[in-house]
Amino acid sequence: MSHPLVSGGRGSVPFSWRLYIVNGIHNVRGDCPEFPAVLERVFAFAASVQQYMEAGLAGHGLSRARATVVWLVYRGGPQTQRALAQAIGVTARNVTALVDGLEESGFVRRVAHPEDRRALLVQLTDQGRAVTAGLAAEYERHSAYLFAGLPDEQVRQFVATMDMVMGRLTQVATAIEGR
């Protein structure tokens, strides 16, 4: 489990904690000779997941970045571009370009905010809802295929291990960014 300051996002880690994490990384003994091979597998896994995602999304005319916006609106309902930018961790300019592209390709539309006349909400079009519902169904089918036949306990252990490794990778990345 990561320290709450570390998992809080970019810029939330005080220098002393970044230094602690970086020093901790360099002072950890690798008692297991398989650790480097395990890290290679993690990187290979990440590359495989990225390839899988990009291939599946390309078939629907989406990049991973655009799909992230569509998925957030699908799951959370209409949202402002500011909220989307914060959720994704990108600048307002980046999310504007993503929404412009999604609007041009018919996935989303901008509509007036019912409570703030200065703001616009990004909402899915019928096409956007249909494509996202199809992606959600594919997601369910593929997750069932990938983990079918594994005992529940093994799946829980896999999830726990992935959570721990992802937390540590986030700590390392955050510490390195802050140097």
mmCIF file of C-alpha atoms in Angstrom:
data_model
loop_
_atom_site.group_PDB
_atom_site.id
_atom_site.type_symbol
_atom_site.label_atom_id
_atom_site.label_comp_id
_atom_site.label_asym_id
_atom_site.label_seq_id
_atom_site.Cartn_x
_atom_site.Cartn_y
_atom_site.Cartn_z
ATOM 1 C CA MET A 1 0.000 0.000 0.000
ATOM 2 C CA SER A 2 1.392 3.402 -0.926
ATOM 3 C CA HIS A 3 1.765 6.357 1.362
ATOM 4 C CA PRO A 4 -1.225 8.725 0.994
ATOM 5 C CA LEU A 5 1.015 11.646 0.060
ATOM 6 C CA VAL A 6 2.582 9.634 -2.725
ATOM 7 C CA SER A 7 -0.680 8.480 -4.252
ATOM 8 C CA GLY A 8 -2.186 11.973 -4.207
ATOM 9 C CA GLY A 9 -1.028 12.874 -7.686
ATOM 10 C CA ARG A 10 1.589 15.060 -9.319
ATOM 11 C CA GLY A 11 3.171 17.625 -7.072
ATOM 12 C CA SER A 12 1.648 16.251 -3.879
ATOM 13 C CA VAL A 13 4.778 14.516 -2.627
ATOM 14 C CA PRO A 14 6.941 16.685 -0.366
ATOM 15 C CA PHE A 15 10.619 16.726 -1.263
ATOM 16 C CA SER A 16 11.583 14.844 1.895
ATOM 17 C CA TRP A 17 9.258 11.975 0.943
ATOM 18 C CA ARG A 18 10.559 11.905 -2.645
ATOM 19 C CA LEU A 19 14.084 11.715 -1.279
ATOM 20 C CA TYR A 20 13.016 8.969 1.136
ATOM 21 C CA ILE A 21 11.433 6.959 -1.687
ATOM 22 C CA VAL A 22 14.393 7.395 -4.055
ATOM 23 C CA ASN A 23 16.867 6.466 -1.303
ATOM 24 C CA GLY A 24 14.659 3.538 -0.358
ATOM 25 C CA ILE A 25 14.655 2.293 -3.937
ATOM 26 C CA HIS A 26 18.433 2.399 -4.118
ATOM 27 C CA ASN A 27 18.894 0.775 -0.728
ATOM 28 C CA VAL A 28 16.576 -2.186 -1.271
ATOM 29 C CA ARG A 29 18.426 -5.472 -1.426
ATOM 30 C CA GLY A 30 17.404 -7.785 -4.204
ATOM 31 C CA ASP A 31 17.394 -11.054 -2.293
ATOM 32 C CA CYS A 32 15.575 -12.779 -5.111
ATOM 33 C CA PRO A 33 17.677 -13.345 -8.237
ATOM 34 C CA GLU A 34 14.463 -13.459 -10.299
ATOM 35 C CA PHE A 35 13.542 -9.808 -9.534
ATOM 36 C CA PRO A 36 15.045 -8.433 -12.789
ATOM 37 C CA ALA A 37 13.261 -11.115 -14.824
ATOM 38 C CA VAL A 38 10.005 -10.303 -13.034
ATOM 39 C CA LEU A 39 10.394 -6.611 -13.915
ATOM 40 C CA GLU A 40 11.006 -7.578 -17.542
ATOM 41 C CA ARG A 41 7.728 -9.543 -17.442
ATOM 42 C CA VAL A 42 5.909 -6.534 -15.967
ATOM 43 C CA PHE A 43 7.196 -4.345 -18.812
ATOM 44 C CA ALA A 44 6.283 -6.999 -21.388
ATOM 45 C CA PHE A 45 2.825 -7.249 -19.789
ATOM 46 C CA ALA A 46 2.403 -3.462 -20.007
ATOM 47 C CA ALA A 47 3.403 -3.482 -23.675
ATOM 48 C CA SER A 48 0.978 -6.337 -24.401
ATOM 49 C CA VAL A 49 -1.864 -4.523 -22.656
ATOM 50 C CA GLN A 50 -1.112 -1.341 -24.599
ATOM 51 C CA GLN A 51 -1.042 -3.249 -27.901
ATOM 52 C CA TYR A 52 -4.313 -5.014 -27.028
ATOM 53 C CA MET A 53 -6.019 -1.754 -26.092
ATOM 54 C CA GLU A 54 -4.832 0.188 -29.112
ATOM 55 C CA ALA A 55 -5.808 -2.565 -31.551
ATOM 56 C CA GLY A 56 -9.279 -2.894 -30.063
ATOM 57 C CA LEU A 57 -9.867 0.841 -29.942
ATOM 58 C CA ALA A 58 -8.570 1.491 -33.452
ATOM 59 C CA GLY A 59 -11.300 -0.780 -34.770
ATOM 60 C CA HIS A 60 -13.803 1.699 -33.333
ATOM 61 C CA GLY A 61 -11.984 4.788 -34.585
ATOM 62 C CA LEU A 62 -10.634 5.732 -31.161
ATOM 63 C CA SER A 63 -7.204 6.403 -29.754
ATOM 64 C CA ARG A 64 -6.523 5.486 -26.144
ATOM 65 C CA ALA A 65 -6.703 9.151 -25.116
ATOM 66 C CA ARG A 66 -10.034 9.700 -26.859
ATOM 67 C CA ALA A 67 -11.398 6.431 -25.491
ATOM 68 C CA THR A 68 -10.509 7.584 -21.986
ATOM 69 C CA VAL A 69 -12.681 10.680 -22.426
ATOM 70 C CA VAL A 70 -15.552 8.657 -23.904
ATOM 71 C CA TRP A 71 -15.312 6.067 -21.119
ATOM 72 C CA LEU A 72 -15.332 8.724 -18.386
ATOM 73 C CA VAL A 73 -18.452 10.327 -19.853
ATOM 74 C CA TYR A 74 -20.071 6.900 -20.327
ATOM 75 C CA ARG A 75 -19.412 5.945 -16.704
ATOM 76 C CA GLY A 76 -19.928 9.341 -15.063
ATOM 77 C CA GLY A 77 -22.452 11.073 -17.276
ATOM 78 C CA PRO A 78 -22.050 14.509 -18.869
ATOM 79 C CA GLN A 79 -19.047 16.410 -17.505
ATOM 80 C CA THR A 80 -17.286 19.695 -18.014
ATOM 81 C CA GLN A 81 -14.029 19.728 -19.901
ATOM 82 C CA ARG A 82 -12.354 20.954 -16.721
ATOM 83 C CA ALA A 83 -13.564 17.869 -14.833
ATOM 84 C CA LEU A 84 -12.394 15.619 -17.664
ATOM 85 C CA ALA A 85 -8.969 17.284 -17.758
ATOM 86 C CA GLN A 86 -8.593 16.794 -14.000
ATOM 87 C CA ALA A 87 -9.724 13.166 -14.165
ATOM 88 C CA ILE A 88 -7.281 12.350 -16.953
ATOM 89 C CA GLY A 89 -4.456 14.503 -15.641
ATOM 90 C CA VAL A 90 -4.006 16.624 -18.761
ATOM 91 C CA THR A 91 -4.159 20.333 -19.509
ATOM 92 C CA ALA A 92 -7.303 22.146 -20.576
ATOM 93 C CA ARG A 93 -5.758 22.562 -24.027
ATOM 94 C CA ASN A 94 -5.229 18.795 -24.337
ATOM 95 C CA VAL A 95 -8.781 17.927 -23.344
ATOM 96 C CA THR A 96 -10.153 20.591 -25.706
ATOM 97 C CA ALA A 97 -8.310 18.947 -28.594
ATOM 98 C CA LEU A 98 -9.569 15.513 -27.553
ATOM 99 C CA VAL A 99 -13.167 16.706 -27.287
ATOM 100 C CA ASP A 100 -12.882 18.595 -30.610
ATOM 101 C CA GLY A 101 -11.791 15.367 -32.305
ATOM 102 C CA LEU A 102 -14.500 13.314 -30.620
ATOM 103 C CA GLU A 103 -17.117 15.884 -31.590
ATOM 104 C CA GLU A 104 -15.941 15.922 -35.219
ATOM 105 C CA SER A 105 -16.112 12.125 -35.365
ATOM 106 C CA GLY A 106 -19.588 12.020 -33.824
ATOM 107 C CA PHE A 107 -18.838 10.484 -30.415
ATOM 108 C CA VAL A 108 -19.688 13.475 -28.193
ATOM 109 C CA ARG A 109 -21.373 16.844 -28.286
ATOM 110 C CA ARG A 110 -21.058 19.923 -26.128
ATOM 111 C CA VAL A 111 -24.260 21.135 -24.487
ATOM 112 C CA ALA A 112 -25.092 24.033 -22.194
ATOM 113 C CA HIS A 113 -24.572 23.377 -18.503
ATOM 114 C CA PRO A 114 -27.969 23.561 -16.782
ATOM 115 C CA GLU A 115 -26.599 25.425 -13.726
ATOM 116 C CA ASP A 116 -23.628 27.405 -15.049
ATOM 117 C CA ARG A 117 -24.251 29.367 -18.217
ATOM 118 C CA ARG A 118 -20.499 29.885 -18.680
ATOM 119 C CA ALA A 119 -19.796 26.150 -18.817
ATOM 120 C CA LEU A 120 -20.474 23.446 -21.355
ATOM 121 C CA LEU A 121 -20.970 19.766 -20.650
ATOM 122 C CA VAL A 122 -19.514 16.998 -22.779
ATOM 123 C CA GLN A 123 -22.075 14.265 -23.364
ATOM 124 C CA LEU A 124 -22.168 11.165 -25.527
ATOM 125 C CA THR A 125 -24.092 11.066 -28.773
ATOM 126 C CA ASP A 126 -26.117 8.002 -29.720
ATOM 127 C CA GLN A 127 -23.070 6.821 -31.673
ATOM 128 C CA GLY A 128 -20.820 7.419 -28.660
ATOM 129 C CA ARG A 129 -23.157 5.469 -26.369
ATOM 130 C CA ALA A 130 -23.432 2.594 -28.838
ATOM 131 C CA VAL A 131 -19.674 2.322 -29.353
ATOM 132 C CA THR A 132 -18.955 2.583 -25.634
ATOM 133 C CA ALA A 133 -21.593 -0.011 -24.776
ATOM 134 C CA GLY A 134 -19.930 -2.290 -27.348
ATOM 135 C CA LEU A 135 -16.523 -1.648 -25.786
ATOM 136 C CA ALA A 136 -17.944 -2.444 -22.344
ATOM 137 C CA ALA A 137 -19.326 -5.744 -23.660
ATOM 138 C CA GLU A 138 -15.932 -6.569 -25.236
ATOM 139 C CA TYR A 139 -14.275 -5.687 -21.938
ATOM 140 C CA GLU A 140 -16.513 -8.164 -20.106
ATOM 141 C CA ARG A 141 -15.923 -10.926 -22.689
ATOM 142 C CA HIS A 142 -12.164 -10.442 -22.747
ATOM 143 C CA SER A 143 -11.832 -10.330 -18.971
ATOM 144 C CA ALA A 144 -13.828 -13.562 -18.741
ATOM 145 C CA TYR A 145 -11.554 -15.164 -21.348
ATOM 146 C CA LEU A 146 -8.328 -13.989 -19.699
ATOM 147 C CA PHE A 147 -9.215 -15.190 -16.211
ATOM 148 C CA ALA A 148 -11.478 -18.149 -16.936
ATOM 149 C CA GLY A 149 -10.531 -21.270 -15.024
ATOM 150 C CA LEU A 150 -8.429 -19.497 -12.425
ATOM 151 C CA PRO A 151 -9.469 -20.115 -8.831
ATOM 152 C CA ASP A 152 -10.970 -17.061 -7.119
ATOM 153 C CA GLU A 153 -8.088 -16.930 -4.640
ATOM 154 C CA GLN A 154 -5.519 -16.823 -7.446
ATOM 155 C CA VAL A 155 -7.402 -13.937 -9.099
ATOM 156 C CA ARG A 156 -7.517 -12.066 -5.753
ATOM 157 C CA GLN A 157 -3.760 -12.632 -5.273
ATOM 158 C CA PHE A 158 -3.069 -11.424 -8.821
ATOM 159 C CA VAL A 159 -5.094 -8.261 -8.200
ATOM 160 C CA ALA A 160 -3.366 -7.641 -4.868
ATOM 161 C CA THR A 161 0.064 -8.135 -6.444
ATOM 162 C CA MET A 162 -0.780 -5.855 -9.376
ATOM 163 C CA ASP A 163 -2.073 -3.176 -6.990
ATOM 164 C CA MET A 164 1.118 -3.341 -4.946
ATOM 165 C CA VAL A 165 3.398 -3.250 -7.999
ATOM 166 C CA MET A 166 1.426 -0.394 -9.601
ATOM 167 C CA GLY A 167 1.571 1.530 -6.329
ATOM 168 C CA ARG A 168 5.327 1.114 -6.154
ATOM 169 C CA LEU A 169 5.743 2.107 -9.798
ATOM 170 C CA THR A 170 3.707 5.231 -9.081
ATOM 171 C CA GLN A 171 5.958 6.003 -6.113
ATOM 172 C CA VAL A 172 9.066 5.597 -8.250
ATOM 173 C CA ALA A 173 7.673 7.692 -11.100
ATOM 174 C CA THR A 174 6.530 10.438 -8.726
ATOM 175 C CA ALA A 175 9.876 10.472 -6.947
ATOM 176 C CA ILE A 176 11.810 10.610 -10.224
ATOM 177 C CA GLU A 177 9.593 13.430 -11.574
ATOM 178 C CA GLY A 178 10.276 15.479 -8.472
ATOM 179 C CA ARG A 179 14.056 15.239 -8.582
#
